[in-house]
Each structure stands twice: as structure tokens, then as C-alpha cells.
């Protein structure tokens, strides 16, 4: 088994696994309510919201699809710039929704002015944005895009922060974001199986008018249960034990220190790439700080590089995702990585490159 430097799921610490192995508790009782309540202050700080943060026993896609079903009565505008954001458009169509998109080349970021131009066509009531497009290493201009969307009354904004929540500051309330969501297996460094999300009052009000929201992903059910520090159905309690532990670690480190650590660790990988002539796939000025996506040079045996890195050094990096599989490779610096652990990876990658030369 290799230590994961792929951009999700990422490496989980032994302390996190230990926290998750606590004795099970019932979810309709004071113990669970305390557990749930304990997650709220740090999650709210990470998201930049005063709203309750809901815990969904699903991967991120559960909430991404739910946002469409709870909030889109007219037409959704999907902002597409990579595998995850492109797929959101496909998911809207598969739910039978009216959907349109702003599509940019993979590696580019969404231009807020293109969003404005599309919304001016009219008829939209929802916009989906992937903040950090994990497939391409692009971090979108969440502020610029939110500002544009907010200038169109009645249009709600859903933002996926799966690979950015806790790596960079997010200001949900200040930006007027209506749903902010993340799975926990990427930037939060937990095993997969839980998603966290918050809804604005406007999102809850919209959901209240939507027919056929179903039960499992009904935002009103989450809202109602959150008032009692609970979830609609039996949650993945072990993962919430792990979440409580990780949030405690985040509070101990401090948010600013955590953001600075991600930035510094990301720079180590950028510098490593520059030393070896690997070009960044993401456009300059729009690069993620939680992962790096490099272009695979023509004459570079990427498969051998990744394979040897794993077999000889026990480190896993990723060979590209979706239609850029093989044409790019990605390295994560999310979660608990330190300067020391990033340098261990870098030393190992240098060793493999030396043997390949
Ligand atoms: C991984 C990822 C998802 C999908 O998460 P699942 O856990 O597979 O549902 C969505 N958005 C982004 C940006 C991701 O990185």
C-alpha cells in the first residue's frame, strides 16, 4: 500500500482512524447531539457562514445532485471547466432539468464576464460552480463569479469546495453563496462517505416551494433536524467521530496557519516542477493551492514514473483524470502534509527521475 498524494481520497492519519474507532453511539440521543454540535463552530468558520452546517451521509455528488433537485425550478447554468464541473451539467440533464453552460477549455478558469453574458440571456434560477477543479488544478475566481451571480435577483449560487475547503479561506455569507458543499475525503483528510454543506435562507425558501424533493436529500429535512443537532437519517457516526477529531486539529493549528501551510507546500511542488521543466496545466493566475496538475512532456514515460514512485518509494500520485488522463499528472498537498512530508515526496520523485534519465 502506498501513501496517497493523489488529489483524493488523500492520506488519513493514524490518529484520525483511532478517533473513528470509538464505541458506537445512538444517533437519537444527547451524546450524538453533542457530537454534532461540536462540529459546528469550526465548520462554520471554514465555510465563512453563520448558517447551520449539515452532515450528509453521501459523497459530494449526493449534495451536488440534491442542490439541483431542491433549487432548480426554471433553468440551471453550469459553469464547466473540467471533469467535475462538466459532469454537473450532465447530472442536471439526467435529472430532466433545463440546463445550459458556460464552457471553457480544460486548464482555463471561468471568466465572470462570460457568466454575466449568459445570465443576461435570462430564464436561469440557479448557477453551479466548482471552486477548485480537481481534475485540472484550476481554482476559479469565486468572488468575481459570486458578485456577478448576486447581481441577478432570483438566481441562486451553489459552490463545490470539495478540494478547497480548509485549504483557503471561504466567505460563504459575505459572498452570498446559497449552497456551499464539500466531501470530506479531499481537503479535510478523512475517509470517504460524508459530505458537509450549508444553505442560505434563500436556498431553504426556494426548496420549500419545490415539489418532489424526496426525502433523503431534502434540504428542509436537514434544516429541521439541524435545529436539534441531528440528521434526517442515521448518519455515518464513525466518520463524524473522525470529523470531530480533524476539526479539533484544525482549530489547534489555526485557520491562518493552515492556509499558509497549504500555500507553502504547494509552492514546493511548483518549484519542483519548474526545476524539472514540467509545465503547469492550469492557466497562470488561476492555479489551485491544494493540488498541482502538470502537463506530461511528450518524451516522458509518465506511467513508468508513477509506477516506480509507488513500488520503490511507496508514494502514489495520479496520472490525470477524465479526458486528460495520461496527458497530465497531479500531486496533492491537501490535508495533513507538512514541509517535511512534501520534501520526502520530492526526494523520492527526484530519485525516480534520476533513474529514468
Ligand atoms: C472528488 C470531487 C467531487 C466528487 O466527489 P465524490 O466524493 O466522488 O462525490 C466533486 N467535485 C470535486 C471538485 C471533486 O474534487
CSV table of C-alpha atoms and ligand atoms in Angstrom, one decimal, residues 59-61 64 84 130 132 134 160 162-163 185-186, ligand 1:
chain,number,residue,atom,x,y,z
A,59,UNK,CA,-20.2,11.5,-1.2
A,60,UNK,CA,-20.2,15.1,-2.5
A,61,UNK,CA,-22.3,14.1,-5.6
A,64,UNK,CA,-24.4,18.3,-5.8
A,84,UNK,CA,-16.3,17.6,-12.2
A,130,UNK,CA,-16.8,24.1,-8.8
A,132,UNK,CA,-11.3,24.2,-7.2
A,134,UNK,CA,-9.6,19.0,-9.0
A,160,UNK,CA,-18.5,22.9,-4.7
A,162,UNK,CA,-14.5,19.6,-2.2
A,163,UNK,CA,-10.8,20.2,-2.7
A,185,UNK,CA,-12.1,12.8,1.7
A,186,UNK,CA,-10.1,15.5,0.0
B,1,LIG,C1,-13.9,14.5,-6.0
B,1,LIG,C2,-14.7,15.6,-6.4
B,1,LIG,C3,-16.1,15.5,-6.5
B,1,LIG,C4,-16.8,14.2,-6.4
B,1,LIG,O1,-16.8,13.7,-5.1
B,1,LIG,P1,-17.4,12.3,-4.8
B,1,LIG,O2,-16.9,12.1,-3.5
B,1,LIG,O3,-17.0,11.3,-5.8
B,1,LIG,O4,-18.9,12.5,-4.8
B,1,LIG,C5,-16.8,16.7,-6.8
B,1,LIG,N1,-16.2,17.8,-7.0
B,1,LIG,C6,-14.8,18.0,-6.9
B,1,LIG,C7,-14.2,19.3,-7.1
B,1,LIG,C8,-14.1,16.9,-6.6
B,1,LIG,O5,-12.7,17.0,-6.4
